mmCIF file of C-alpha atoms and ligand atoms in Angstrom:
data_model
loop_
_atom_site.group_PDB
_atom_site.id
_atom_site.type_symbol
_atom_site.label_atom_id
_atom_site.label_comp_id
_atom_site.label_asym_id
_atom_site.label_seq_id
_atom_site.Cartn_x
_atom_site.Cartn_y
_atom_site.Cartn_z
ATOM 1 C CA UNK A 1 -39.201 -104.697 -34.418
ATOM 2 C CA UNK A 2 -37.923 -104.801 -37.996
ATOM 3 C CA UNK A 3 -34.306 -105.357 -38.824
ATOM 4 C CA UNK A 4 -32.181 -102.176 -38.986
ATOM 5 C CA UNK A 5 -30.783 -101.741 -42.475
ATOM 6 C CA UNK A 6 -27.544 -99.773 -42.667
ATOM 7 C CA UNK A 7 -25.619 -98.882 -45.851
ATOM 8 C CA UNK A 8 -22.009 -97.840 -45.504
ATOM 9 C CA UNK A 9 -20.951 -95.856 -48.491
ATOM 10 C CA UNK A 10 -17.228 -96.255 -49.115
ATOM 11 C CA UNK A 11 -14.677 -99.067 -48.746
ATOM 12 C CA UNK A 12 -11.505 -97.205 -47.733
ATOM 13 C CA UNK A 13 -10.147 -97.454 -44.271
ATOM 14 C CA UNK A 14 -12.946 -95.168 -42.981
ATOM 15 C CA UNK A 15 -15.749 -97.145 -44.534
ATOM 16 C CA UNK A 16 -14.387 -100.600 -43.528
ATOM 17 C CA UNK A 17 -13.685 -99.678 -39.866
ATOM 18 C CA UNK A 18 -17.092 -97.981 -39.635
ATOM 19 C CA UNK A 19 -18.886 -101.098 -41.038
ATOM 20 C CA UNK A 20 -17.016 -103.526 -38.747
ATOM 21 C CA UNK A 21 -17.636 -101.379 -35.673
ATOM 22 C CA UNK A 22 -21.363 -101.207 -36.622
ATOM 23 C CA UNK A 23 -21.450 -105.063 -36.794
ATOM 24 C CA UNK A 24 -20.115 -105.200 -33.214
ATOM 25 C CA UNK A 25 -22.596 -102.637 -31.852
ATOM 26 C CA UNK A 26 -25.645 -103.794 -33.900
ATOM 27 C CA UNK A 27 -25.204 -107.575 -34.365
ATOM 28 C CA UNK A 28 -28.742 -108.066 -35.603
ATOM 29 C CA UNK A 29 -28.611 -105.256 -38.187
ATOM 30 C CA UNK A 30 -28.264 -105.890 -41.854
ATOM 31 C CA UNK A 31 -25.139 -104.011 -42.967
ATOM 32 C CA UNK A 32 -23.985 -103.451 -46.543
ATOM 33 C CA UNK A 33 -20.783 -101.775 -47.821
ATOM 34 C CA UNK A 34 -21.444 -99.997 -51.075
ATOM 35 C CA UNK A 35 -18.466 -98.654 -53.087
ATOM 36 C CA UNK A 36 -17.097 -98.236 -56.523
ATOM 37 C CA UNK A 37 -13.501 -98.859 -55.538
ATOM 38 C CA UNK A 38 -11.993 -101.501 -53.205
ATOM 39 C CA UNK A 39 -8.627 -102.391 -51.822
ATOM 40 C CA UNK A 40 -5.803 -101.386 -54.205
ATOM 41 C CA UNK A 41 -7.946 -98.826 -55.929
ATOM 42 C CA UNK A 42 -8.638 -96.687 -52.841
ATOM 43 C CA UNK A 43 -6.594 -93.804 -51.485
ATOM 44 C CA UNK A 44 -6.196 -95.751 -48.291
ATOM 45 C CA UNK A 45 -3.917 -98.302 -50.060
ATOM 46 C CA UNK A 46 -1.445 -95.459 -50.881
ATOM 47 C CA UNK A 47 -1.075 -94.494 -47.208
ATOM 48 C CA UNK A 48 2.124 -95.312 -45.462
ATOM 49 C CA UNK A 49 -0.158 -96.224 -42.604
ATOM 50 C CA UNK A 50 1.713 -94.741 -39.682
ATOM 51 C CA UNK A 51 -0.300 -93.695 -36.643
ATOM 52 C CA UNK A 52 0.773 -90.038 -36.458
ATOM 53 C CA UNK A 53 -1.876 -87.297 -36.406
ATOM 54 C CA UNK A 54 -0.563 -83.875 -37.158
ATOM 55 C CA UNK A 55 -0.907 -81.492 -34.254
ATOM 56 C CA UNK A 56 -3.166 -79.500 -36.653
ATOM 57 C CA UNK A 57 -5.565 -82.370 -37.111
ATOM 58 C CA UNK A 58 -8.966 -81.176 -36.100
ATOM 59 C CA UNK A 59 -12.318 -82.615 -35.076
ATOM 60 C CA UNK A 60 -15.269 -80.486 -33.914
ATOM 61 C CA UNK A 61 -13.686 -79.797 -30.496
ATOM 62 C CA UNK A 62 -10.198 -80.466 -28.902
ATOM 63 C CA UNK A 63 -11.893 -83.003 -26.577
ATOM 64 C CA UNK A 64 -13.534 -85.019 -29.406
ATOM 65 C CA UNK A 65 -10.279 -84.857 -31.450
ATOM 66 C CA UNK A 66 -8.322 -86.346 -28.531
ATOM 67 C CA UNK A 67 -11.082 -89.008 -27.976
ATOM 68 C CA UNK A 68 -10.885 -90.021 -31.714
ATOM 69 C CA UNK A 69 -7.135 -90.390 -31.497
ATOM 70 C CA UNK A 70 -7.334 -92.379 -28.181
ATOM 71 C CA UNK A 71 -10.134 -94.689 -29.506
ATOM 72 C CA UNK A 72 -8.170 -95.276 -32.713
ATOM 73 C CA UNK A 73 -4.913 -96.112 -30.960
ATOM 74 C CA UNK A 74 -6.733 -98.558 -28.627
ATOM 75 C CA UNK A 75 -8.443 -100.197 -31.573
ATOM 76 C CA UNK A 76 -5.233 -100.849 -33.464
ATOM 77 C CA UNK A 77 -3.262 -101.720 -30.364
ATOM 78 C CA UNK A 78 -5.738 -104.383 -29.359
ATOM 79 C CA UNK A 79 -5.380 -105.840 -32.896
ATOM 80 C CA UNK A 80 -1.601 -105.633 -32.657
ATOM 81 C CA UNK A 81 -1.701 -107.688 -29.469
ATOM 82 C CA UNK A 82 -3.982 -110.306 -31.008
ATOM 83 C CA UNK A 83 -2.952 -113.379 -33.080
ATOM 84 C CA UNK A 84 -4.558 -111.648 -36.067
ATOM 85 C CA UNK A 85 -1.972 -108.880 -36.130
ATOM 86 C CA UNK A 86 0.172 -110.298 -39.044
ATOM 87 C CA UNK A 87 -2.795 -110.879 -41.253
ATOM 88 C CA UNK A 88 -4.397 -107.559 -40.358
ATOM 89 C CA UNK A 89 -1.148 -105.776 -41.132
ATOM 90 C CA UNK A 90 -0.832 -103.997 -37.691
ATOM 91 C CA UNK A 91 2.591 -103.672 -36.072
ATOM 92 C CA UNK A 92 4.558 -101.475 -33.757
ATOM 93 C CA UNK A 93 7.368 -99.159 -35.063
ATOM 94 C CA UNK A 94 9.738 -96.655 -33.557
ATOM 95 C CA UNK A 95 11.690 -93.878 -35.043
ATOM 96 C CA UNK A 96 12.805 -90.229 -35.195
ATOM 97 C CA UNK A 97 11.517 -86.817 -36.180
ATOM 98 C CA UNK A 98 14.160 -84.142 -36.763
ATOM 99 C CA UNK A 99 14.076 -80.351 -37.300
ATOM 100 C CA UNK A 100 16.821 -77.795 -37.854
ATOM 101 C CA UNK A 101 14.623 -74.760 -37.327
ATOM 102 C CA UNK A 102 11.907 -75.090 -34.694
ATOM 103 C CA UNK A 103 11.520 -77.239 -31.562
ATOM 104 C CA UNK A 104 7.730 -77.176 -31.908
ATOM 105 C CA UNK A 105 8.049 -79.237 -35.149
ATOM 106 C CA UNK A 106 9.159 -82.251 -33.153
ATOM 107 C CA UNK A 107 6.415 -81.943 -30.580
ATOM 108 C CA UNK A 108 2.967 -83.406 -30.981
ATOM 109 C CA UNK A 109 0.346 -83.015 -28.167
ATOM 110 C CA UNK A 110 -1.909 -85.622 -29.682
ATOM 111 C CA UNK A 111 0.719 -88.333 -29.893
ATOM 112 C CA UNK A 112 2.558 -87.505 -26.722
ATOM 113 C CA UNK A 113 -0.451 -88.371 -24.567
ATOM 114 C CA UNK A 114 -1.350 -91.484 -26.521
ATOM 115 C CA UNK A 115 1.708 -93.517 -27.518
ATOM 116 C CA UNK A 116 3.784 -95.566 -25.018
ATOM 117 C CA UNK A 117 7.041 -93.614 -25.673
ATOM 118 C CA UNK A 118 7.698 -90.056 -26.803
ATOM 119 C CA UNK A 119 10.935 -88.394 -25.780
ATOM 120 C CA UNK A 120 13.435 -85.874 -26.804
ATOM 121 C CA UNK A 121 16.474 -87.226 -28.701
ATOM 122 C CA UNK A 122 19.956 -87.140 -27.189
ATOM 123 C CA UNK A 123 22.773 -85.079 -28.713
ATOM 124 C CA UNK A 124 24.186 -88.261 -30.176
ATOM 125 C CA UNK A 125 20.883 -89.200 -31.801
ATOM 126 C CA UNK A 126 20.814 -85.813 -33.501
ATOM 127 C CA UNK A 127 23.989 -86.858 -35.301
ATOM 128 C CA UNK A 128 22.509 -90.163 -36.595
ATOM 129 C CA UNK A 129 21.599 -88.632 -39.976
ATOM 130 C CA UNK A 130 23.510 -86.088 -42.032
ATOM 131 C CA UNK A 131 22.134 -82.609 -41.662
ATOM 132 C CA UNK A 132 22.327 -79.744 -39.151
ATOM 133 C CA UNK A 133 19.580 -81.258 -36.862
ATOM 134 C CA UNK A 134 18.989 -79.128 -33.734
ATOM 135 C CA UNK A 135 15.778 -80.691 -32.376
ATOM 136 C CA UNK A 136 14.512 -84.218 -32.369
ATOM 137 C CA UNK A 137 12.063 -86.621 -30.772
ATOM 138 C CA UNK A 138 12.019 -90.419 -30.715
ATOM 139 C CA UNK A 139 8.743 -92.213 -30.379
ATOM 140 C CA UNK A 140 6.997 -95.566 -30.654
ATOM 141 C CA UNK A 141 3.718 -95.882 -32.469
ATOM 142 C CA UNK A 142 1.667 -98.190 -34.650
ATOM 143 C CA UNK A 143 1.663 -98.998 -38.310
ATOM 144 C CA UNK A 144 -1.360 -100.285 -40.252
ATOM 145 C CA UNK A 145 -0.720 -101.492 -43.764
ATOM 146 C CA UNK A 146 -3.933 -101.088 -45.732
ATOM 147 C CA UNK A 147 -2.707 -103.517 -48.329
ATOM 148 C CA UNK A 148 -3.367 -106.164 -45.652
ATOM 149 C CA UNK A 149 -5.800 -104.378 -43.327
ATOM 150 C CA UNK A 150 -8.516 -103.631 -45.958
ATOM 151 C CA UNK A 151 -8.851 -107.178 -47.393
ATOM 152 C CA UNK A 152 -8.659 -108.711 -43.907
ATOM 153 C CA UNK A 153 -11.366 -106.350 -42.566
ATOM 154 C CA UNK A 154 -13.617 -107.039 -45.626
ATOM 155 C CA UNK A 155 -13.205 -110.761 -45.180
ATOM 156 C CA UNK A 156 -14.086 -110.507 -41.468
ATOM 157 C CA UNK A 157 -17.017 -108.281 -42.321
ATOM 158 C CA UNK A 158 -18.482 -110.732 -44.829
ATOM 159 C CA UNK A 159 -17.822 -113.700 -42.479
ATOM 160 C CA UNK A 160 -19.917 -111.964 -39.790
ATOM 161 C CA UNK A 161 -22.818 -111.574 -42.260
ATOM 162 C CA UNK A 162 -22.056 -108.208 -43.842
ATOM 163 C CA UNK A 163 -22.887 -107.636 -47.506
ATOM 164 C CA UNK A 164 -20.793 -105.910 -50.182
ATOM 165 C CA UNK A 165 -22.130 -104.139 -53.298
ATOM 166 C CA UNK A 166 -19.949 -102.624 -55.997
ATOM 167 C CA UNK A 167 -21.583 -99.541 -57.485
ATOM 168 C CA UNK A 168 -21.319 -95.811 -57.904
ATOM 169 C CA UNK A 169 -23.866 -93.746 -55.990
ATOM 170 C CA UNK A 170 -24.710 -90.365 -57.485
ATOM 171 C CA UNK A 171 -27.333 -89.211 -54.956
ATOM 172 C CA UNK A 172 -28.392 -90.314 -51.512
ATOM 173 C CA UNK A 173 -32.088 -90.490 -52.533
ATOM 174 C CA UNK A 174 -31.214 -93.636 -54.587
ATOM 175 C CA UNK A 175 -30.559 -95.476 -51.301
ATOM 176 C CA UNK A 176 -33.694 -94.588 -49.429
ATOM 177 C CA UNK A 177 -35.725 -97.688 -50.320
ATOM 178 C CA UNK A 178 -32.988 -100.134 -49.347
ATOM 179 C CA UNK A 179 -31.647 -98.616 -46.108
ATOM 180 C CA UNK A 180 -32.858 -96.863 -42.930
ATOM 181 C CA UNK A 181 -29.502 -95.238 -42.294
ATOM 182 C CA UNK A 182 -26.589 -94.515 -44.640
ATOM 183 C CA UNK A 183 -23.092 -93.795 -43.367
ATOM 184 C CA UNK A 184 -21.229 -91.570 -45.836
ATOM 185 C CA UNK A 185 -17.571 -92.580 -45.841
ATOM 186 C CA UNK A 186 -16.806 -91.585 -49.394
ATOM 187 C CA UNK A 187 -13.580 -89.624 -48.776
ATOM 188 C CA UNK A 188 -13.049 -87.207 -51.602
ATOM 189 C CA UNK A 189 -16.242 -88.539 -53.287
ATOM 190 C CA UNK A 190 -18.180 -86.566 -50.688
ATOM 191 C CA UNK A 191 -17.156 -83.365 -52.456
ATOM 192 C CA UNK A 192 -19.580 -84.258 -55.286
ATOM 193 C CA UNK A 193 -22.179 -86.223 -53.360
ATOM 194 C CA UNK A 194 -22.606 -83.473 -50.784
ATOM 195 C CA UNK A 195 -21.562 -80.500 -52.861
ATOM 196 C CA UNK A 196 -19.016 -79.852 -50.118
ATOM 197 C CA UNK A 197 -16.551 -77.099 -51.127
ATOM 198 C CA UNK A 198 -14.708 -77.389 -47.832
ATOM 199 C CA UNK A 199 -13.386 -80.714 -48.991
ATOM 200 C CA UNK A 200 -10.189 -80.428 -51.007
ATOM 201 C CA UNK A 201 -7.603 -82.903 -52.252
ATOM 202 C CA UNK A 202 -4.023 -82.680 -51.001
ATOM 203 C CA UNK A 203 -2.061 -84.636 -53.485
ATOM 204 C CA UNK A 204 0.673 -86.998 -52.305
ATOM 205 C CA UNK A 205 3.210 -89.134 -54.006
ATOM 206 C CA UNK A 206 5.401 -91.918 -52.563
ATOM 207 C CA UNK A 207 8.186 -94.271 -53.713
ATOM 208 C CA UNK A 208 8.288 -97.920 -52.335
ATOM 209 C CA UNK A 209 11.847 -99.287 -52.128
ATOM 210 C CA UNK A 210 13.408 -102.569 -51.177
ATOM 211 C CA UNK A 211 15.669 -101.703 -48.208
ATOM 212 C CA UNK A 212 15.321 -104.378 -45.536
ATOM 213 C CA UNK A 213 18.157 -102.868 -43.459
ATOM 214 C CA UNK A 214 15.900 -99.904 -42.499
ATOM 215 C CA UNK A 215 14.143 -100.818 -39.256
ATOM 216 C CA UNK A 216 13.251 -97.368 -37.877
ATOM 217 C CA UNK A 217 11.251 -94.494 -39.342
ATOM 218 C CA UNK A 218 12.526 -90.989 -39.980
ATOM 219 C CA UNK A 219 10.680 -87.780 -40.408
ATOM 220 C CA UNK A 220 12.316 -84.507 -41.396
ATOM 221 C CA UNK A 221 11.420 -81.108 -42.765
ATOM 222 C CA UNK A 222 9.795 -80.505 -46.194
ATOM 223 C CA UNK A 223 7.464 -83.442 -45.620
ATOM 224 C CA UNK A 224 10.306 -85.946 -45.779
ATOM 225 C CA UNK A 225 9.565 -89.408 -44.452
ATOM 226 C CA UNK A 226 11.102 -92.882 -44.600
ATOM 227 C CA UNK A 227 8.809 -95.591 -43.114
ATOM 228 C CA UNK A 228 9.714 -99.308 -43.149
ATOM 229 C CA UNK A 229 6.849 -101.775 -43.780
ATOM 230 C CA UNK A 230 6.581 -105.498 -44.502
ATOM 231 C CA UNK A 231 6.283 -104.823 -48.256
ATOM 232 C CA UNK A 232 9.187 -102.309 -48.581
ATOM 233 C CA UNK A 233 10.170 -98.910 -47.292
ATOM 234 C CA UNK A 234 7.879 -95.964 -48.100
ATOM 235 C CA UNK A 235 9.757 -92.786 -49.131
ATOM 236 C CA UNK A 236 7.817 -89.572 -49.174
ATOM 237 C CA UNK A 237 6.498 -87.153 -49.730
ATOM 238 C CA UNK A 238 4.698 -84.071 -50.985
ATOM 239 C CA UNK A 239 1.551 -82.095 -50.273
ATOM 240 C CA UNK A 240 -0.089 -80.228 -53.175
ATOM 241 C CA UNK A 241 -3.139 -78.423 -51.947
ATOM 242 C CA UNK A 242 -6.179 -78.605 -54.376
ATOM 243 C CA UNK A 243 -4.257 -80.662 -56.969
ATOM 244 C CA UNK A 244 -6.415 -83.322 -58.649
ATOM 245 C CA UNK A 245 -3.538 -84.740 -60.753
ATOM 246 C CA UNK A 246 -3.218 -88.454 -60.093
ATOM 247 C CA UNK A 247 -0.462 -88.994 -62.606
ATOM 248 C CA UNK A 248 3.157 -89.594 -61.357
ATOM 249 C CA UNK A 249 5.362 -86.542 -61.463
ATOM 250 C CA UNK A 250 8.986 -87.151 -62.170
ATOM 251 C CA UNK A 251 9.800 -83.857 -60.456
ATOM 252 C CA UNK A 252 8.153 -85.072 -57.318
ATOM 253 C CA UNK A 253 10.066 -88.441 -57.572
ATOM 254 C CA UNK A 254 13.329 -86.648 -57.960
ATOM 255 C CA UNK A 255 12.662 -84.316 -55.003
ATOM 256 C CA UNK A 256 11.616 -87.212 -52.807
ATOM 257 C CA UNK A 257 14.727 -89.218 -53.702
ATOM 258 C CA UNK A 258 16.972 -86.209 -53.115
ATOM 259 C CA UNK A 259 15.555 -85.460 -49.650
ATOM 260 C CA UNK A 260 15.447 -89.142 -48.523
ATOM 261 C CA UNK A 261 18.895 -90.014 -49.799
ATOM 262 C CA UNK A 262 20.300 -86.985 -48.023
ATOM 263 C CA UNK A 263 18.758 -88.158 -44.731
ATOM 264 C CA UNK A 264 19.681 -91.867 -45.154
ATOM 265 C CA UNK A 265 22.451 -92.125 -47.830
ATOM 266 C CA UNK A 266 22.332 -95.958 -47.932
ATOM 267 C CA UNK A 267 18.872 -95.699 -49.575
ATOM 268 C CA UNK A 268 20.627 -94.798 -52.816
ATOM 269 C CA UNK A 269 21.372 -98.442 -53.416
ATOM 270 C CA UNK A 270 17.774 -99.566 -52.731
ATOM 271 C CA UNK A 271 15.784 -101.000 -55.634
ATOM 272 C CA UNK A 272 12.612 -99.066 -56.504
ATOM 273 C CA UNK A 273 9.571 -101.313 -56.274
ATOM 274 C CA UNK A 274 6.825 -98.918 -57.275
ATOM 275 C CA UNK A 275 5.549 -95.342 -57.119
ATOM 276 C CA UNK A 276 2.060 -94.167 -56.269
ATOM 277 C CA UNK A 277 -0.038 -91.008 -56.128
ATOM 278 C CA UNK A 278 -3.003 -90.453 -53.807
ATOM 279 C CA UNK A 279 -5.434 -87.546 -53.126
ATOM 280 C CA UNK A 280 -5.797 -86.962 -49.391
ATOM 281 C CA UNK A 281 -9.503 -85.964 -48.624
ATOM 282 C CA UNK A 282 -8.755 -82.814 -46.511
ATOM 283 C CA UNK A 283 -11.496 -80.940 -44.679
ATOM 284 C CA UNK A 284 -11.166 -78.484 -41.796
ATOM 285 C CA UNK A 285 -12.742 -79.888 -39.721
ATOM 286 C CA UNK A 286 -13.338 -83.610 -40.363
ATOM 287 C CA UNK A 287 -17.062 -84.086 -40.829
ATOM 288 C CA UNK A 288 -18.735 -86.575 -38.472
ATOM 289 C CA UNK A 289 -22.315 -85.299 -38.481
ATOM 290 C CA UNK A 290 -25.873 -86.591 -38.630
ATOM 291 C CA UNK A 291 -28.385 -85.268 -41.218
ATOM 292 C CA UNK A 292 -31.836 -86.140 -42.290
ATOM 293 C CA UNK A 293 -32.247 -86.005 -46.081
ATOM 294 C CA UNK A 294 -35.953 -86.601 -46.971
ATOM 295 C CA UNK A 295 -36.742 -90.115 -45.804
ATOM 296 C CA UNK A 296 -33.159 -91.101 -45.308
ATOM 297 C CA UNK A 297 -31.080 -90.734 -42.132
ATOM 298 C CA UNK A 298 -27.434 -90.025 -43.042
ATOM 299 C CA UNK A 299 -24.321 -89.900 -40.837
ATOM 300 C CA UNK A 300 -21.341 -88.235 -42.561
ATOM 301 C CA UNK A 301 -17.838 -89.593 -41.831
ATOM 302 C CA UNK A 302 -15.342 -87.975 -44.226
ATOM 303 C CA UNK A 303 -12.568 -85.467 -44.646
ATOM 304 C CA UNK A 304 -9.776 -87.258 -42.701
ATOM 305 C CA UNK A 305 -7.072 -85.674 -44.913
ATOM 306 C CA UNK A 306 -3.550 -87.114 -44.320
ATOM 307 C CA UNK A 307 -4.719 -88.951 -41.159
ATOM 308 C CA UNK A 308 -7.411 -91.315 -42.213
ATOM 309 C CA UNK A 309 -5.620 -94.485 -41.106
ATOM 310 C CA UNK A 310 -4.780 -92.765 -37.810
ATOM 311 C CA UNK A 311 -8.264 -91.543 -37.043
ATOM 312 C CA UNK A 312 -10.733 -93.881 -38.755
ATOM 313 C CA UNK A 313 -11.560 -96.285 -35.880
ATOM 314 C CA UNK A 314 -12.112 -93.189 -33.632
ATOM 315 C CA UNK A 315 -14.487 -91.480 -35.939
ATOM 316 C CA UNK A 316 -16.237 -94.845 -36.534
ATOM 317 C CA UNK A 317 -17.041 -94.955 -32.759
ATOM 318 C CA UNK A 318 -18.438 -91.438 -32.981
ATOM 319 C CA UNK A 319 -20.669 -92.536 -35.902
ATOM 320 C CA UNK A 320 -22.039 -95.283 -33.732
ATOM 321 C CA UNK A 321 -23.369 -92.652 -31.237
ATOM 322 C CA UNK A 322 -25.261 -90.937 -33.998
ATOM 323 C CA UNK A 323 -26.633 -94.282 -35.344
ATOM 324 C CA UNK A 324 -27.728 -95.261 -31.816
ATOM 325 C CA UNK A 325 -29.620 -91.941 -31.462
ATOM 326 C CA UNK A 326 -31.320 -92.394 -34.818
ATOM 327 C CA UNK A 327 -32.213 -95.972 -33.899
ATOM 328 C CA UNK A 328 -33.582 -95.025 -30.500
ATOM 329 C CA UNK A 329 -35.738 -92.187 -31.930
ATOM 330 C CA UNK A 330 -37.136 -94.542 -34.617
ATOM 331 C CA UNK A 331 -37.931 -97.070 -31.938
ATOM 332 C CA UNK A 332 -39.737 -94.474 -29.810
ATOM 333 C CA UNK A 333 -41.835 -93.423 -32.897
ATOM 334 C CA UNK A 334 -42.783 -96.993 -33.696
ATOM 335 C CA UNK A 335 -44.097 -97.445 -30.125
ATOM 336 C CA UNK A 336 -46.291 -94.333 -30.294
HETATM 337 C C1 LIG B 1 0.792 -90.426 -50.012
HETATM 338 C C2 LIG B 1 -0.184 -90.564 -48.879
HETATM 339 C C3 LIG B 1 0.362 -91.081 -47.617
HETATM 340 C C4 LIG B 1 -0.500 -91.170 -46.540
HETATM 341 N N1 LIG B 1 0.027 -91.672 -45.367
HETATM 342 C C5 LIG B 1 -0.863 -91.745 -44.291
HETATM 343 C C6 LIG B 1 -0.381 -92.210 -43.088
HETATM 344 O O1 LIG B 1 0.765 -92.621 -42.963
HETATM 345 N N2 LIG B 1 -1.222 -92.319 -42.008
HETATM 346 C C7 LIG B 1 -2.531 -91.891 -42.066
HETATM 347 O O2 LIG B 1 -3.223 -91.964 -41.100
HETATM 348 N N3 LIG B 1 -2.999 -91.482 -43.311
HETATM 349 C C8 LIG B 1 -2.255 -91.380 -44.374
HETATM 350 N N4 LIG B 1 -2.689 -90.967 -45.546
HETATM 351 C C9 LIG B 1 -4.104 -90.451 -45.579
HETATM 352 C C10 LIG B 1 -5.036 -91.604 -45.780
HETATM 353 O O3 LIG B 1 -4.731 -92.309 -46.994
HETATM 354 C C11 LIG B 1 -6.493 -90.978 -46.006
HETATM 355 O O4 LIG B 1 -6.835 -90.170 -44.967
HETATM 356 C C12 LIG B 1 -7.517 -92.214 -46.059
HETATM 357 O O5 LIG B 1 -7.140 -93.073 -47.038
HETATM 358 C C13 LIG B 1 -8.886 -91.656 -46.278
HETATM 359 O O6 LIG B 1 -9.714 -92.835 -46.296
HETATM 360 P P1 LIG B 1 -11.246 -92.781 -46.809
HETATM 361 O O7 LIG B 1 -11.791 -94.131 -46.476
HETATM 362 O O8 LIG B 1 -11.923 -91.584 -46.264
HETATM 363 O O9 LIG B 1 -11.078 -92.566 -48.354
HETATM 364 P P2 LIG B 1 -10.725 -93.567 -49.601
HETATM 365 O O10 LIG B 1 -9.669 -94.570 -49.205
HETATM 366 O O11 LIG B 1 -10.475 -92.700 -50.726
HETATM 367 O O12 LIG B 1 -12.092 -94.399 -49.814
HETATM 368 C C14 LIG B 1 -13.210 -93.758 -50.309
HETATM 369 C C15 LIG B 1 -14.264 -94.853 -50.698
HETATM 370 O O13 LIG B 1 -15.499 -94.268 -51.088
HETATM 371 C C16 LIG B 1 -15.884 -94.789 -52.285
HETATM 372 N N5 LIG B 1 -16.680 -93.755 -53.035
HETATM 373 C C17 LIG B 1 -16.444 -92.472 -53.143
HETATM 374 N N6 LIG B 1 -17.382 -91.820 -53.836
HETATM 375 C C18 LIG B 1 -18.283 -92.830 -54.132
HETATM 376 C C19 LIG B 1 -19.563 -92.868 -54.861
HETATM 377 N N7 LIG B 1 -20.032 -91.718 -55.350
HETATM 378 N N8 LIG B 1 -20.189 -94.026 -55.000
HETATM 379 C C20 LIG B 1 -19.653 -95.165 -54.449
HETATM 380 N N9 LIG B 1 -18.466 -95.202 -53.813
HETATM 381 C C21 LIG B 1 -17.806 -94.039 -53.620
HETATM 382 C C22 LIG B 1 -14.632 -95.163 -53.050
HETATM 383 O O14 LIG B 1 -14.829 -96.111 -54.063
HETATM 384 C C23 LIG B 1 -13.810 -95.687 -51.868
HETATM 385 O O15 LIG B 1 -14.197 -97.061 -51.655
HETATM 386 C C24 LIG B 1 -1.873 -90.822 -46.652
HETATM 387 C C25 LIG B 1 -2.351 -90.441 -47.896
HETATM 388 C C26 LIG B 1 -1.505 -90.303 -48.993
HETATM 389 C C27 LIG B 1 -2.057 -89.864 -50.317
#
């Protein structure tokens, strides 16, 4: 039988996890990552990287969504327990989420059944931060820093025989001579490649500060978050639906600082390291779907919104199922 040739389009967290999972499942296949942006130029690098799906995060069914989240958690947790963890940028973090208006805002059915600890805060803990906090949860989860995870994964991919090509693809048909199956992990790029109007950007902005005394994360209302990482503390954030503007907004910077400084006043003395903007590729629901386009078999894997780091390894495993079905049906036909 001839060697299976798979092209993975996209080198963000979705593309690289899919490509490395494919290598494990199909060790004899020839796998190539094709992308026009890598590492620091991807949206994935902007992500704080915390494993925290929103309760509204949606796959095709509640069961599949839960499976994605479980598979992803297990993938990162296995890495965290390995000696590769520091190089891969995967660690464990704990922290708080507070609300002054609604107890449901501090609950999360997807996280509660996945992470090792998710509990209500005590009355004392509600007073840890200034503000009239009425509801709170404390939980332990994982953090994946894409600044480390992407280059580490790409290096591992190449070492295992994977190939990497830097180019822009404008239509799937251009790939049909080189590949049997293409996995479409292009994030927001899929809007143009697939003319998918359901895919919209949700613009985010963050500030990275030097504040080594912050060891726990904090979430609060108005999309406020403070997340300690090895390269600084991420302060966020904002969500601007259908905004394509990738320039820094000083209004957003000021609002992020105001909200974060109110929550943790000691952050006022922290040195600003950098500020970044990213467009979350939002689609309701995330698209993991097989399609035959002329001679080419395509498996789509995009639209992870604000939860791509959290869900990428899970959707990658779902992609594998589709690739296996394509592969088995091709094998059957070749024997007829
Ligand atoms: C401020 C902010 C904070 C975030 N925090 C978190 C968080 O804490 N946890 C979390 O889980 N998620 C978080 N996210 C969301 C996360 O960043 C995204 O869900 C994730 O990066 C999407 O990954 P992706 O691989 O689909 O897309 P990208 O990282 O955008 O990668 C897309 C890839 O496709 C390639 N591509 C696209 N079109 C083409 C084409 N036509 N030809 C060739 N190549 C193409 C690009 O070059 C790139 O390599 C955050 C996002 C933002 C903006």
